[in-house]
Amino acid sequence: MEKMSRVTTALGGSVLTGRTMHCHLDAPANAISVCRDAAQVVVAGRSIFKIYAIEEEQFVEKLNLRVGRKPSLNLSCADVVWHQMDENLLATAATNGVVVTWNLGRPSRNKQDQLFTEHKRTVNKVCFHPTEAHVLLSGSQDGFMKCFDLRRKDSVSTFSGQSESVRDVQFSIRDYFTFASTFENGNVQLWDIRRPDRCERMFTAHNGPVFCCDWHPEDRGWLATGGRDKMVKVWDMTTHRAKEMHCVQTIASVARVKWRPECRHHLATCSMMVDHNIYVWDVRRPFVPAAMFEEHRDVTTGIAWRHPHDPSFLLSGSKDSSLCQHLFRDASQPVERANPEGLCYGLFGDLAFAAKESLVAAESGRKPYTGDRRHPIFFKRKLDPAEPFAGLASSALSVFETEPGGSAMRWFVDTAERYALAGRPLAELCDHNAKVARELGRNQVAQTWTMLRTIYCSPGLLPTANLSHSVGKGGSCGLQLMNSFNLKDMAPGLGSETRLDRSKGDARSDTVLLDSSATLITNEDNEETEGSDVPADYLLGDVEGEDDELYLLDPEHTHPEEPECVLPQEAFPLRHEIVDTPPGPEHLQDKADSPHVSGSEADVASLAPMDSSFSLLSVSHALYDSRLPPDFFSVLVRDMLHFYAEQGDVQMAVSVLIVLGERVRKDIDEQTQEHWYTSYIDLLQRFRLWNVSNEVVKLSTSRAVSCLNQASTTLHVNCSHCKRPMSSRGWVCDRCHRCASMCAVCHHVVKGLFVWCQGCSHGGHLQHIMKWLEGSSHCPAGCGHLCEYS
Amino acid sequence: MAEGENEVRWDGLCSRDSTTRETALENIRQTILRKTEYLRSVKETPHRPSDRLSNTESSDGLNKLLAHLLMLSKRCPFKDVREKSEFILKSIQELGIRIPRPLGQGPSRFIPEKEILQVGSEDAQMHALFADSFAALGRLDNITLVMVFHPQYLESFLKTQHYLLQMDGPLPLHYRHYIGIMAAARHQCSYLVNLHVNDFLHVGGDPKWLNGLENAPQKLQNLGELNKVLAHRPWLITKEHIEGLLKAEEHSWSLAELVHAVVLLTHYHSLASFTFGCGISPEIHCDGGHTFRPPSVSNYCICDITNGNHSVDEMQVNSAENVSVSDSFFEVEALMEKMRQLQECRDEEEASQEEMASRFEIEKRESMFVFSSDDEEVTPARDVSRHFEDTSYGYKDFSRHGMHVPTFRVQDYCWEDHGYSLVNRLYPDVGQLIDEKFHIAYNLTYNTMAMHKDVDTSMLRRAIWNYIHCMFGIRYDDYDYGEINQLLDRSFKVYIKTVVCTPEKVTKRMYDSFWRQFKHSEKVHVNLLLIEARMQAELLYALRAITRYMT
């Protein structure tokens, strides 16, 4: 066979010539096929069946095979194929299920040779054996493939695919006996022509019908398949299991696929619907077609390379009733029009982008990036040597790295590793986490933890020392930080200032304002809408004026509606350090949403912690009873979590969610929670913090998240006798028909939990082993090993 | 009473969590009790004119609530809800308020109630289906209860319908229901119209639109023409129709929206066929599904009025029609025999090509004249007719004038290759869902026929499917249309033809007179085939026009 093809090459040695051209047919074409001399092409369709000669400048109609008085359905062709060994032999598949062969050597006008009416439904595909003169294969809608010997009147053998309609059949070019068939349900089968009883191999190649397949002309065992799922896949069939080598994603369902001669990785495709172009792909670059032919005005139904050893001529037939010859050099190349540019963020804030080389070179001459305001300043530009892509498009890759000092994500990793999320009382968790945050210099977060603890833990447990310490500290550093707060922090900052200023002479104020900061996110924003530059003394004055009144009102809980009364107390004197994020516009926006909360609800809320603070400092035990339940704060806590999440600190949101558990979960809708969880887990995994991410998954209550841990976890079991994997069931081996896992205690097969000793590899039912080892320390199998069970 | 208190929230009942359901029910109970109290207090105080007005209004509201409760007590898949709502109704009754009772005989007028699965006695798989359906719609409609004869299909059907109506899609929710109303109204299907009027209002649709298509936005009015042609003569759809919709300046449809609309239209056209074909009764909580009259007063049935003149038909069933059991037994035997013959002698008797072609033409032409003798004019119920114009335009028109239906060849444009790709491109995932549904409907079989088991029914199913497509002028090159004549007898053809083309004229007599020995579940199976084949035929024509427009 190898010799054969060589011979053909020699025959076709004369160089093919021609140009891109097309001719009009009378009717839409369904399929085309080329004669082996590369000089004639046959076009078949519902109402057309003609042979055209391919000449230098044009197509010339040579023969009309559609003869006879009445149009017959036998002539309505779904497919046509020209024998590659015999120039006179053609076969067509008719839509009514008939397979017809044609002999051009017949002297009469009617060239019809034989008629096989064995298929019950439409025949989708016919295929001649590549080297055998008389063997024809057909695949039909009825699910059967039939092999005909043209010297006999009926089929030699019938192959039942047992999986719906056959869409394509193709003889292997290299293996004499093998053919592939594709099916409507997505399967591909490999058959041996001598064994009609069952297929050699079957696998699911596509989701939905597989419309076509093609064997690679050179590489033995490479099969390309195209399906309705818009994919072209290349399979290696030489291995034990069909292996997907390449996958090309097209924009429409793939109707035909044909390997390009002499180009190992190229194949041509056309589509069934919507898209009229023919593409030639390099399977190694599956995103942009190597070439594109745009001549047709309706879907292309048939494609064929003109000569099996010439890669530059492609013929195509289309529903728009035209036949085309495409020259590769006239093809449009989408690559030329594409922008070879890409941008990607690295995990640690690095930024890389690739751009056309010419573009980068031109710009770097002018050095526009160095001081460009569009790029953050801490990025340092490092030019990599240009990386050419397979000679088609060349682009330059640039990488910006963050300055070592500004490594922004360190805190994330530290926090993730050191936070305690469960296993201790809430108060301890909060304290621990607050401590961690403080040590990492994230004071706002630390403060939040302290607040949470105050809100949710019984006040009696609070160590007063800690609090007073904070107060003192706050007093000392309050002033100097004035200018660097963001708005969120500013208000409490300001408040604390006023408060502290005053508190020098007035001890009472401390008690009033201790931890009412629970409302800081909502209320004070209200006040501050005028802008971030409100002078401190303006506020100061304002607050001073109202404060006494407030203090008088508080114990009675009256007039909570008046915002003025309550404003000062939102300020939180405990706040001693402030995260130095620069004030940005987003904070202003945040404020806009908050006022509605601050109306009545939040005000009442803000009164509550004050009571607790009274009790803390033992100012008034009488008020202790009127303390509001933590439920009261849930709205605020929820808003706070949303705030953190929106700021990008999903870590905080999830950690709080886990630590507080039931206390807040019901207030936040499931989807948001799930969203937070998944983003946090995603981040953790990108930082390779597998342990932490696992812990988070485990602690999450959202069902979608917690099942992450259970998905795609497979335990493979090998048989203890033959060492082969046990695929179907875990306890009995298919090969040696032995039960693999016997319980050493009861000698029955273990089908559920199996526990075994890692020392002697004996084991059995979990309960049995447990019981056994309670009484004895030796292995129940009697091997003498001293097993341990922990 | 404050407006907010009147609002009853039913959605809590759809939850799978029994405690949530319980609290929701408790809330409903409270509201109803409050309303009753209020009504009683109003009654006792002397009337002022304005009071009386609000009185009737609120008693209307209460009645609606009670009807809904009644529906729940019968049709909720959750036992606790059924029991509790019944309990609430009882306690209301004890307070001296008149409570409703269901009318009619179960979900279908054609199928005796005892044949249909009772809510509460379903198996685990069906229960899951019911719960899904209930969670999605807040009700378990009669269609579902009839389709549950074939749970495999029902699952796919509900999934598709849920996706079409509630999931991501190019059209806003109220548009979807409105299009459903338009489509159902083409066949004067008051059942579907009522259901979707409720849903339409529920998702915030403008009640004004319901006064007629001319009150709806221009964009939807433009769709009217397509709706009309698609329902009755889909082969007349051309790319000009499509172009007209896509290029209407500010009222233009986008391609994706159009595909969504087309899928909805075809879905509801065929669902209307099912509704009439299986004689689906009005929902308990809708008009005509319940009555507040005590049972003894009259046996006057509202559903018969709203749905046409069925009660008259049923009276007319004369004794001559009642063929003896042995006769109908022979029917099944004969059918089996014919199938066997066809299977065997298919290869021997080879019809010529011309004959095959003419057989198709004959079948197509004959299908036009297959009609029940009693096709007097039916004036549609008033409330439905306002949803569409041009009542005169129907399938009947074409058959009387013997218009030529051009032949559509499946081999050139079929659902699997072309239709699917187009739909999935413009309205992702729906192509897949519909494809699955077609597949299940076409391949569904239990290998039984009436009292026989282990029968290969594929030939019969294919004949039914192809006969319907034949009526729409769709031809399969590889099918011998002579088989249809052998397998489908005249009364069956009449039924198919009526259900598919003029479903509003289906009568119980037609339903009873075909395949007399077959089980009801098999007749429902036939209906599934009918509606899916019809939907595919309409889709094929519409999608081909869209494809032509695009190329």
PDB file of C-alpha atoms in Angstrom, chain A residues 561-708:
ATOM      1  CA  GLU A 561     -34.979  59.072  66.513  1.00  0.00           C
ATOM      2  CA  GLU A 562     -32.978  62.212  66.812  1.00  0.00           C
ATOM      3  CA  PRO A 563     -29.763  61.595  65.059  1.00  0.00           C
ATOM      4  CA  GLU A 564     -28.013  64.453  66.730  1.00  0.00           C
ATOM      5  CA  CYS A 565     -28.400  62.861  70.058  1.00  0.00           C
ATOM      6  CA  VAL A 566     -26.855  59.681  69.018  1.00  0.00           C
ATOM      7  CA  LEU A 567     -24.147  60.787  66.742  1.00  0.00           C
ATOM      8  CA  PRO A 568     -21.401  61.338  69.187  1.00  0.00           C
ATOM      9  CA  GLN A 569     -21.720  57.974  70.741  1.00  0.00           C
ATOM     10  CA  GLU A 570     -20.931  56.169  67.566  1.00  0.00           C
ATOM     11  CA  ALA A 571     -17.513  57.462  67.922  1.00  0.00           C
ATOM     12  CA  PHE A 572     -15.390  54.889  69.462  1.00  0.00           C
ATOM     13  CA  PRO A 573     -12.824  56.005  71.889  1.00  0.00           C
ATOM     14  CA  LEU A 574     -11.143  52.662  71.884  1.00  0.00           C
ATOM     15  CA  ARG A 575      -9.928  53.117  68.394  1.00  0.00           C
ATOM     16  CA  HIS A 576      -6.330  53.866  68.824  1.00  0.00           C
ATOM     17  CA  GLU A 577      -4.740  53.162  65.513  1.00  0.00           C
ATOM     18  CA  ILE A 578      -6.122  53.574  62.122  1.00  0.00           C
ATOM     19  CA  VAL A 579      -5.271  51.697  58.968  1.00  0.00           C
ATOM     20  CA  ASP A 580      -3.687  54.145  56.652  1.00  0.00           C
ATOM     21  CA  THR A 581      -5.649  53.564  53.527  1.00  0.00           C
ATOM     22  CA  PRO A 582      -6.015  56.772  51.629  1.00  0.00           C
ATOM     23  CA  PRO A 583      -9.532  58.129  51.466  1.00  0.00           C
ATOM     24  CA  GLY A 584     -11.103  57.176  48.190  1.00  0.00           C
ATOM     25  CA  PRO A 585     -14.334  57.847  46.410  1.00  0.00           C
ATOM     26  CA  GLU A 586     -15.715  54.418  47.181  1.00  0.00           C
ATOM     27  CA  HIS A 587     -16.163  55.331  50.768  1.00  0.00           C
ATOM     28  CA  LEU A 588     -18.311  58.188  49.805  1.00  0.00           C
ATOM     29  CA  GLN A 589     -20.516  55.818  47.927  1.00  0.00           C
ATOM     30  CA  ASP A 590     -20.742  53.532  50.849  1.00  0.00           C
ATOM     31  CA  LYS A 591     -22.131  56.269  52.891  1.00  0.00           C
ATOM     32  CA  ALA A 592     -24.885  56.866  50.473  1.00  0.00           C
ATOM     33  CA  ASP A 593     -26.489  53.539  51.177  1.00  0.00           C
ATOM     34  CA  SER A 594     -26.296  53.693  54.849  1.00  0.00           C
ATOM     35  CA  PRO A 595     -28.633  56.444  55.994  1.00  0.00           C
ATOM     36  CA  HIS A 596     -31.740  54.333  56.021  1.00  0.00           C
ATOM     37  CA  VAL A 597     -30.233  52.149  58.652  1.00  0.00           C
ATOM     38  CA  SER A 598     -29.216  55.002  60.746  1.00  0.00           C
ATOM     39  CA  GLY A 599     -32.751  56.278  61.017  1.00  0.00           C
ATOM     40  CA  SER A 600     -34.343  54.489  63.871  1.00  0.00           C
ATOM     41  CA  GLU A 601     -33.065  50.982  63.988  1.00  0.00           C
ATOM     42  CA  ALA A 602     -29.432  51.731  64.166  1.00  0.00           C
ATOM     43  CA  ASP A 603     -29.940  54.354  66.701  1.00  0.00           C
ATOM     44  CA  VAL A 604     -31.611  52.032  69.014  1.00  0.00           C
ATOM     45  CA  ALA A 605     -28.912  49.571  68.357  1.00  0.00           C
ATOM     46  CA  SER A 606     -26.301  52.028  69.213  1.00  0.00           C
ATOM     47  CA  LEU A 607     -27.823  52.580  72.540  1.00  0.00           C
ATOM     48  CA  ALA A 608     -27.512  49.023  73.493  1.00  0.00           C
ATOM     49  CA  PRO A 609     -23.808  48.476  73.686  1.00  0.00           C
ATOM     50  CA  MET A 610     -23.627  51.457  75.799  1.00  0.00           C
ATOM     51  CA  ASP A 611     -25.526  49.641  78.429  1.00  0.00           C
ATOM     52  CA  SER A 612     -23.137  46.827  78.316  1.00  0.00           C
ATOM     53  CA  SER A 613     -20.327  49.195  78.615  1.00  0.00           C
ATOM     54  CA  PHE A 614     -21.889  50.666  81.674  1.00  0.00           C
ATOM     55  CA  SER A 615     -21.915  47.308  83.195  1.00  0.00           C
ATOM     56  CA  LEU A 616     -18.401  46.625  82.132  1.00  0.00           C
ATOM     57  CA  LEU A 617     -17.062  49.519  83.914  1.00  0.00           C
ATOM     58  CA  SER A 618     -19.389  48.813  86.748  1.00  0.00           C
ATOM     59  CA  VAL A 619     -20.964  52.152  86.491  1.00  0.00           C
ATOM     60  CA  SER A 620     -24.456  50.924  86.626  1.00  0.00           C
ATOM     61  CA  HIS A 621     -25.453  47.389  87.283  1.00  0.00           C
ATOM     62  CA  ALA A 622     -29.044  48.321  87.158  1.00  0.00           C
ATOM     63  CA  LEU A 623     -28.860  48.823  83.465  1.00  0.00           C
ATOM     64  CA  TYR A 624     -27.336  45.471  82.856  1.00  0.00           C
ATOM     65  CA  ASP A 625     -30.688  43.781  82.552  1.00  0.00           C
ATOM     66  CA  SER A 626     -31.858  45.982  79.784  1.00  0.00           C
ATOM     67  CA  ARG A 627     -29.076  44.842  77.528  1.00  0.00           C
ATOM     68  CA  LEU A 628     -30.338  44.029  74.079  1.00  0.00           C
ATOM     69  CA  PRO A 629     -29.838  40.599  72.577  1.00  0.00           C
ATOM     70  CA  PRO A 630     -27.041  40.165  70.029  1.00  0.00           C
ATOM     71  CA  ASP A 631     -29.671  39.622  67.389  1.00  0.00           C
ATOM     72  CA  PHE A 632     -30.063  43.273  67.447  1.00  0.00           C
ATOM     73  CA  PHE A 633     -26.752  43.808  65.792  1.00  0.00           C
ATOM     74  CA  SER A 634     -27.159  41.285  63.094  1.00  0.00           C
ATOM     75  CA  VAL A 635     -28.118  43.958  60.593  1.00  0.00           C
ATOM     76  CA  LEU A 636     -24.954  45.857  61.371  1.00  0.00           C
ATOM     77  CA  VAL A 637     -22.787  42.812  61.289  1.00  0.00           C
ATOM     78  CA  ARG A 638     -24.290  41.861  58.001  1.00  0.00           C
ATOM     79  CA  ASP A 639     -23.566  45.272  56.582  1.00  0.00           C
ATOM     80  CA  MET A 640     -20.066  45.046  57.901  1.00  0.00           C
ATOM     81  CA  LEU A 641     -19.475  41.718  56.210  1.00  0.00           C
ATOM     82  CA  HIS A 642     -20.799  43.080  52.968  1.00  0.00           C
ATOM     83  CA  PHE A 643     -18.529  46.035  53.369  1.00  0.00           C
ATOM     84  CA  TYR A 644     -15.462  43.885  53.790  1.00  0.00           C
ATOM     85  CA  ALA A 645     -16.407  41.639  50.949  1.00  0.00           C
ATOM     86  CA  GLU A 646     -16.939  44.578  48.665  1.00  0.00           C
ATOM     87  CA  GLN A 647     -13.612  46.024  49.619  1.00  0.00           C
ATOM     88  CA  GLY A 648     -12.051  42.817  48.390  1.00  0.00           C
ATOM     89  CA  ASP A 649     -11.323  41.394  51.789  1.00  0.00           C
ATOM     90  CA  VAL A 650     -13.407  38.305  51.375  1.00  0.00           C
ATOM     91  CA  GLN A 651     -11.148  36.619  53.880  1.00  0.00           C
ATOM     92  CA  MET A 652     -12.556  38.721  56.670  1.00  0.00           C
ATOM     93  CA  ALA A 653     -16.113  38.129  55.561  1.00  0.00           C
ATOM     94  CA  VAL A 654     -15.717  34.382  55.474  1.00  0.00           C
ATOM     95  CA  SER A 655     -13.745  34.187  58.708  1.00  0.00           C
ATOM     96  CA  VAL A 656     -16.366  36.150  60.586  1.00  0.00           C
ATOM     97  CA  LEU A 657     -19.075  34.087  58.996  1.00  0.00           C
ATOM     98  CA  ILE A 658     -17.464  30.895  60.192  1.00  0.00           C
ATOM     99  CA  VAL A 659     -16.618  32.138  63.651  1.00  0.00           C
ATOM    100  CA  LEU A 660     -20.034  33.557  64.321  1.00  0.00           C
ATOM    101  CA  GLY A 661     -21.770  30.617  62.700  1.00  0.00           C
ATOM    102  CA  GLU A 662     -25.483  30.494  63.383  1.00  0.00           C
ATOM    103  CA  ARG A 663     -25.490  33.947  64.863  1.00  0.00           C
ATOM    104  CA  VAL A 664     -25.334  35.724  61.554  1.00  0.00           C
ATOM    105  CA  ARG A 665     -25.823  33.089  58.941  1.00  0.00           C
ATOM    106  CA  LYS A 666     -29.532  33.499  58.662  1.00  0.00           C
ATOM    107  CA  ASP A 667     -29.244  37.172  57.870  1.00  0.00           C
ATOM    108  CA  ILE A 668     -27.157  36.711  54.779  1.00  0.00           C
ATOM    109  CA  ASP A 669     -28.633  35.059  51.796  1.00  0.00           C
ATOM    110  CA  GLU A 670     -27.282  31.695  50.811  1.00  0.00           C
ATOM    111  CA  GLN A 671     -26.043  32.747  47.449  1.00  0.00           C
ATOM    112  CA  THR A 672     -23.900  35.542  48.805  1.00  0.00           C
ATOM    113  CA  GLN A 673     -22.444  33.221  51.384  1.00  0.00           C
ATOM    114  CA  GLU A 674     -21.683  30.650  48.775  1.00  0.00           C
ATOM    115  CA  HIS A 675     -20.113  33.301  46.626  1.00  0.00           C
ATOM    116  CA  TRP A 676     -17.876  34.451  49.435  1.00  0.00           C
ATOM    117  CA  TYR A 677     -16.876  30.941  50.313  1.00  0.00           C
ATOM    118  CA  THR A 678     -15.989  30.007  46.784  1.00  0.00           C
ATOM    119  CA  SER A 679     -13.976  33.167  46.179  1.00  0.00           C
ATOM    120  CA  TYR A 680     -12.066  32.701  49.403  1.00  0.00           C
ATOM    121  CA  ILE A 681     -11.393  29.049  48.720  1.00  0.00           C
ATOM    122  CA  ASP A 682     -10.296  29.948  45.244  1.00  0.00           C
ATOM    123  CA  LEU A 683      -7.855  32.503  46.599  1.00  0.00           C
ATOM    124  CA  LEU A 684      -6.520  30.106  49.193  1.00  0.00           C
ATOM    125  CA  GLN A 685      -5.927  27.478  46.599  1.00  0.00           C
ATOM    126  CA  ARG A 686      -4.092  29.870  44.348  1.00  0.00           C
ATOM    127  CA  PHE A 687      -1.804  30.566  47.270  1.00  0.00           C
ATOM    128  CA  ARG A 688      -1.485  26.819  47.778  1.00  0.00           C
ATOM    129  CA  LEU A 689      -2.893  27.036  51.263  1.00  0.00           C
ATOM    130  CA  TRP A 690      -4.500  23.660  50.869  1.00  0.00           C
ATOM    131  CA  ASN A 691      -4.897  22.989  54.561  1.00  0.00           C
ATOM    132  CA  VAL A 692      -6.619  26.239  55.249  1.00  0.00           C
ATOM    133  CA  SER A 693      -8.855  25.885  52.248  1.00  0.00           C
ATOM    134  CA  ASN A 694      -9.817  22.431  53.384  1.00  0.00           C
ATOM    135  CA  GLU A 695     -10.621  23.687  56.802  1.00  0.00           C
ATOM    136  CA  VAL A 696     -12.802  26.385  55.339  1.00  0.00           C
ATOM    137  CA  VAL A 697     -14.594  23.883  53.158  1.00  0.00           C
ATOM    138  CA  LYS A 698     -15.174  21.695  56.138  1.00  0.00           C
ATOM    139  CA  LEU A 699     -16.458  24.473  58.329  1.00  0.00           C
ATOM    140  CA  SER A 700     -18.731  25.948  55.724  1.00  0.00           C
ATOM    141  CA  THR A 701     -22.400  25.320  56.112  1.00  0.00           C
ATOM    142  CA  SER A 702     -23.354  25.974  52.552  1.00  0.00           C
ATOM    143  CA  ARG A 703     -24.112  22.675  50.953  1.00  0.00           C
ATOM    144  CA  ALA A 704     -22.629  23.547  47.601  1.00  0.00           C
ATOM    145  CA  VAL A 705     -19.341  24.371  49.270  1.00  0.00           C
ATOM    146  CA  SER A 706     -19.074  21.510  51.673  1.00  0.00           C
ATOM    147  CA  CYS A 707     -19.613  19.003  48.906  1.00  0.00           C
ATOM    148  CA  LEU A 708     -16.528  20.363  47.177  1.00  0.00           C
TER     149      LEU A 708
END
